[in-house]
Coordinates of C-alpha atoms in Angstrom, one line a residue:
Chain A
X1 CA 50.9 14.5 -245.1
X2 CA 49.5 16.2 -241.8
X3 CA 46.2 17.2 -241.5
X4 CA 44.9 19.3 -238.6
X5 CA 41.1 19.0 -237.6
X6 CA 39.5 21.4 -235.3
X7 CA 36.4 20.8 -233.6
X8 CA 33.9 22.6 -232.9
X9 CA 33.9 24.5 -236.2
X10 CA 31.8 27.2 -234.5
X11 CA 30.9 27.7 -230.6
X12 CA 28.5 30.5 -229.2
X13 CA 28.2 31.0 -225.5
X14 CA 27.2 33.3 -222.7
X15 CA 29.6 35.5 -221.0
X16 CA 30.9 33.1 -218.2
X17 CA 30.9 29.8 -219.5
X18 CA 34.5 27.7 -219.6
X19 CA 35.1 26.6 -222.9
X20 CA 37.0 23.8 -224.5
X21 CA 38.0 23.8 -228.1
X22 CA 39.8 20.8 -229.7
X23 CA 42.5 20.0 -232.4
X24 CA 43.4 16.9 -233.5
X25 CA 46.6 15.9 -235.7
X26 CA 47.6 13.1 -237.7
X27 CA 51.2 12.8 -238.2
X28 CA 52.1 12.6 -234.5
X29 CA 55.7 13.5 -235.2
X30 CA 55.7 16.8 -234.3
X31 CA 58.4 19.4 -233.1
X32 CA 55.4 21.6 -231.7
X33 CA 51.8 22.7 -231.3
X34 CA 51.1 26.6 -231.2
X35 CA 47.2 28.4 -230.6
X36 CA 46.5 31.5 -232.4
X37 CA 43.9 33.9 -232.1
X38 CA 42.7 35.6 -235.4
X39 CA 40.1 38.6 -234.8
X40 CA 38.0 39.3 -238.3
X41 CA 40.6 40.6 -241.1
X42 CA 43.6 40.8 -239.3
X43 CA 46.6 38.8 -238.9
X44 CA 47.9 35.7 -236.6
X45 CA 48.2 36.5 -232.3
X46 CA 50.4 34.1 -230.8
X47 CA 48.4 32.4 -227.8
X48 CA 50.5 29.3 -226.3
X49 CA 53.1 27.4 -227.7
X50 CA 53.5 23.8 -227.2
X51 CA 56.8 21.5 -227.2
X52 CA 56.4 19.0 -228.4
X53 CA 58.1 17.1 -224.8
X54 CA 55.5 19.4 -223.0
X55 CA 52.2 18.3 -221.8
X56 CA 50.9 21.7 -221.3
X57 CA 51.1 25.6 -221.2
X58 CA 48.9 28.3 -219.6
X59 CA 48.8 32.0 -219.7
X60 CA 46.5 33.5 -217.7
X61 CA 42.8 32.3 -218.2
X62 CA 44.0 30.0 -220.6
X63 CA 45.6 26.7 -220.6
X64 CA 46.5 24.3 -223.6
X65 CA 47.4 20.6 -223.2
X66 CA 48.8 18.2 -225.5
X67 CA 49.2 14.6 -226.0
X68 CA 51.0 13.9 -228.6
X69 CA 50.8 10.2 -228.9
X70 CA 47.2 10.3 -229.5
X71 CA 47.7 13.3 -231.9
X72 CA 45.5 15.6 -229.7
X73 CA 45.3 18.9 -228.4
X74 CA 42.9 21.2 -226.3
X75 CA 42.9 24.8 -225.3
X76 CA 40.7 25.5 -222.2
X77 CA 39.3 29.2 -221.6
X78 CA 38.3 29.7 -218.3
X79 CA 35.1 32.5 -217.5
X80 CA 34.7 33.4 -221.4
X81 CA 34.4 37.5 -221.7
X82 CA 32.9 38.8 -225.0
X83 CA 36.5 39.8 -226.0
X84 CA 37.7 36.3 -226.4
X85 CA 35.5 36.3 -229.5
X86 CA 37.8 35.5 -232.2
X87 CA 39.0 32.6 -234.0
X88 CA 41.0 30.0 -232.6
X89 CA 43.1 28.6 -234.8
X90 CA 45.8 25.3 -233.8
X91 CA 49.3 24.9 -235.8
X92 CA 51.4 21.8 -235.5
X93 CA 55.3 22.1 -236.9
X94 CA 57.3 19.3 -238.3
X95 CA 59.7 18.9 -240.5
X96 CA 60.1 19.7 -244.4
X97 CA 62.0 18.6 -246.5
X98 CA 63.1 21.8 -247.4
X99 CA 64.9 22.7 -244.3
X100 CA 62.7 24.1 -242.1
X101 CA 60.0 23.6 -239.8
X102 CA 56.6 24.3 -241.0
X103 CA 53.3 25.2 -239.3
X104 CA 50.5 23.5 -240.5
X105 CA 47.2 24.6 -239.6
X106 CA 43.5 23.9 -239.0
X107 CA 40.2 25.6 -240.4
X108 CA 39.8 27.0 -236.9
X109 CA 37.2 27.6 -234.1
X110 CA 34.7 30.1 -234.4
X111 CA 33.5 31.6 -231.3
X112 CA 31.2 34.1 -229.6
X113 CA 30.6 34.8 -226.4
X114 CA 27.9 37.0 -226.0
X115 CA 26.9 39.4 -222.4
Chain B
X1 CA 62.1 43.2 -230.4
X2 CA 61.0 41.8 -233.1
X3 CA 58.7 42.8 -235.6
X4 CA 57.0 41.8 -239.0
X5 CA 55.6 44.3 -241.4
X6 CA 53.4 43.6 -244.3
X7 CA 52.0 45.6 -247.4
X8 CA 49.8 46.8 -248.6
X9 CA 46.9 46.2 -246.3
X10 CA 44.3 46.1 -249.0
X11 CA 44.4 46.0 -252.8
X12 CA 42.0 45.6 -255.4
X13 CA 43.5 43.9 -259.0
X14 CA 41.9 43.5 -262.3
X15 CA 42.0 40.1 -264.1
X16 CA 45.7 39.8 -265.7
X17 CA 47.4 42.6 -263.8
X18 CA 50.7 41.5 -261.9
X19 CA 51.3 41.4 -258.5
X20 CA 53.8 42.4 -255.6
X21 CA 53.1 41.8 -251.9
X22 CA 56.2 42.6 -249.9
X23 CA 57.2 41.4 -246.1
X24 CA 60.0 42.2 -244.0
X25 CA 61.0 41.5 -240.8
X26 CA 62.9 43.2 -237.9
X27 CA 65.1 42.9 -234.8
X28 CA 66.0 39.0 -235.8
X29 CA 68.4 37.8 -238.4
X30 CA 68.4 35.0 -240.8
X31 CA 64.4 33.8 -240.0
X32 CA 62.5 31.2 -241.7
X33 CA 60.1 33.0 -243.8
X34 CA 56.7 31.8 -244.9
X35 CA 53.5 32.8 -247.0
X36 CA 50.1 31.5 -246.4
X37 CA 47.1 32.2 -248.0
X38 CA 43.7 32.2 -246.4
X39 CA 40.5 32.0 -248.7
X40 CA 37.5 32.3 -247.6
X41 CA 35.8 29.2 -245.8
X42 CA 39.1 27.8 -245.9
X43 CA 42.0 27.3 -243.6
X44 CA 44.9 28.7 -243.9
X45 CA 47.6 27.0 -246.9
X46 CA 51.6 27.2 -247.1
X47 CA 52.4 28.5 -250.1
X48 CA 56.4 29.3 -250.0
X49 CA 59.0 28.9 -247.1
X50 CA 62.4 30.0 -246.8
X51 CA 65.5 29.2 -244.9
X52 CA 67.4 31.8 -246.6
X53 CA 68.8 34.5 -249.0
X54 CA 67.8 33.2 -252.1
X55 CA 66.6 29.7 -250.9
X56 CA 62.8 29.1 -251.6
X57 CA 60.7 26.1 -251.5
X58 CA 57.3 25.6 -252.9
X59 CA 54.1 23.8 -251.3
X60 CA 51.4 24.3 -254.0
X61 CA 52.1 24.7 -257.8
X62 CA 50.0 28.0 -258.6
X63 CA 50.1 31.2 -260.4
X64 CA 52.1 32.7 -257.8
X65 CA 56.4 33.4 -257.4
X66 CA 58.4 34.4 -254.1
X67 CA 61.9 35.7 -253.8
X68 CA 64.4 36.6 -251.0
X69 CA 66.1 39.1 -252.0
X70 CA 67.2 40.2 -248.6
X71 CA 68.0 38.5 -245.0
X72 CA 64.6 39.9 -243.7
X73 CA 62.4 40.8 -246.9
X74 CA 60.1 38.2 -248.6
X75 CA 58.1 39.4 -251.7
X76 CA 55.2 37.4 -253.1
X77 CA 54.6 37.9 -256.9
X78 CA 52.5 37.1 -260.0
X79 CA 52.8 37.9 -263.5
X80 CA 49.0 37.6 -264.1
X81 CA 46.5 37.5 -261.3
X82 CA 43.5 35.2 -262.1
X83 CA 40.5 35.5 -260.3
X84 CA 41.2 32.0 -257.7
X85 CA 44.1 34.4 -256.5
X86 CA 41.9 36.2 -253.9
X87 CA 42.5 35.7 -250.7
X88 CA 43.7 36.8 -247.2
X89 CA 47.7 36.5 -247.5
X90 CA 49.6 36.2 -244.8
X91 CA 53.5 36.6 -244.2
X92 CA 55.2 34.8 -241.0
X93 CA 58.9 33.8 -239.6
X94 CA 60.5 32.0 -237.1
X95 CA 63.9 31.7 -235.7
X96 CA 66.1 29.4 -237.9
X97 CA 67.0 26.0 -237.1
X98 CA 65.2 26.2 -233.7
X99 CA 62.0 23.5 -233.3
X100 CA 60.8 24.8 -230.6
X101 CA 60.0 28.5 -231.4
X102 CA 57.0 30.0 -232.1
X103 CA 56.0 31.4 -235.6
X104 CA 54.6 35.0 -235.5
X105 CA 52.5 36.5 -238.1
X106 CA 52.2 40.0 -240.0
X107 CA 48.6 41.9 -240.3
X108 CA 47.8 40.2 -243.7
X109 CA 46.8 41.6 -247.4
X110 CA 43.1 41.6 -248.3
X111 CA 43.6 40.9 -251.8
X112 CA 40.7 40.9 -254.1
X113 CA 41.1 39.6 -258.0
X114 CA 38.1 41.4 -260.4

């Protein structure tokens, strides 16, 4: 069964810093890797979306990379603003029996980025 | 374009009453469907997927149903919501039979059990 870590469960920062938030995956037979953003109460925001013969995305200050041999992912946010604050959540799809492919996700990043 | 809808945004149950969440989806045809549910301090679990009218699979035995009963509408029910049913619940789809596509979420129901 796949299981997604994330890690750091929580980040808080100044306004400026480059940040680096990590998922790691166990089942390295994936279709593809995705990054969501989840602001408190509200639904999923598509960030970056992963193939799984990719190596890695970007769109504008951020950038996601993935290896998926070693099961690993890492989204990159370049000159943090205090809008970024959110959660950062990573999704890896693979196959179910059940004919489809299915997202499964970790608990998330945490972060704050304060002025 | 495409868009997913969810509702209601909030609702507040007693102990025992039923339950209907409903989703539907526009501007695509035949999606993959799913519904997670997000409790608190937790991530977020797959609780039913679908690949079509009719057609739904299970991840986690639980209190709750799901039907199709549409292309594009996906309704998550119970008969009797216990209190371990609250939660954050999330609908999402994806273009069928397509790997590499990404999976895009509605606004959620805050659902609280007392």
């Amino acid at each position: 069964k796949q299981e997604v870590t994330q890690i750091p469960a929580a980040l808080s920062v100044p306004e400026g810093e480059n940040l680096v938030l990590n998922c790691s995956f166990t089942d390295s037979a994936i279709y593809n890797l995705q990054w969501f953003r989840q602001d408190p109460g509200k639904g999923l925001t598509s960030l970056l979306l992963i193939q799984s013969s990719q190596r890695e995305q970007t769109s504008g200050r951020l950038n996601a990379s993935l290896d998926k041999s070693s099961g690993r992912s890492t989204l990159y946010i370049a000159a943090s603003q205090p809008g970024d604050s959110a959660t950062y959540l990573c999704a890896v799809s693979g196959w179910a029996s059940g004919g489809s492919y299915i997202p499964t996700f970790g608990r998330g990043t945490s972060l704050i980025v304060h002025p | 374009s495409q868009t997913i809808h969810q509702w209601p945004a909030t609702l507040v149950q007693p102990v025992g009453s039923p339950l209907s969440l409903e989703c539907t989806v526009e501007g695509t045809s035949n999606p993959n469907l799913y519904w997670y549910r997000q409790a608190a301090g937790r991530g977020l679990q797959l609780l039913f997927y679908s690949v079509g009218i009719g057609q739904i699979s299970s991840e986690v035995p639980q209190n709750l149903s799901a039907s199709r009963p549409q292309d594009r509408q996906f309704i998550l029910s119970s008969k009797k919501l216990l209190l371990s049913d609250s939660g954050f619940y999330l609908c999402a789809w994806s273009v069928h039979g397509h790997s590499n596509t990404e999976a895009f979420f509605g606004q959620g129901t805050r659902l609280t059990v007392v």
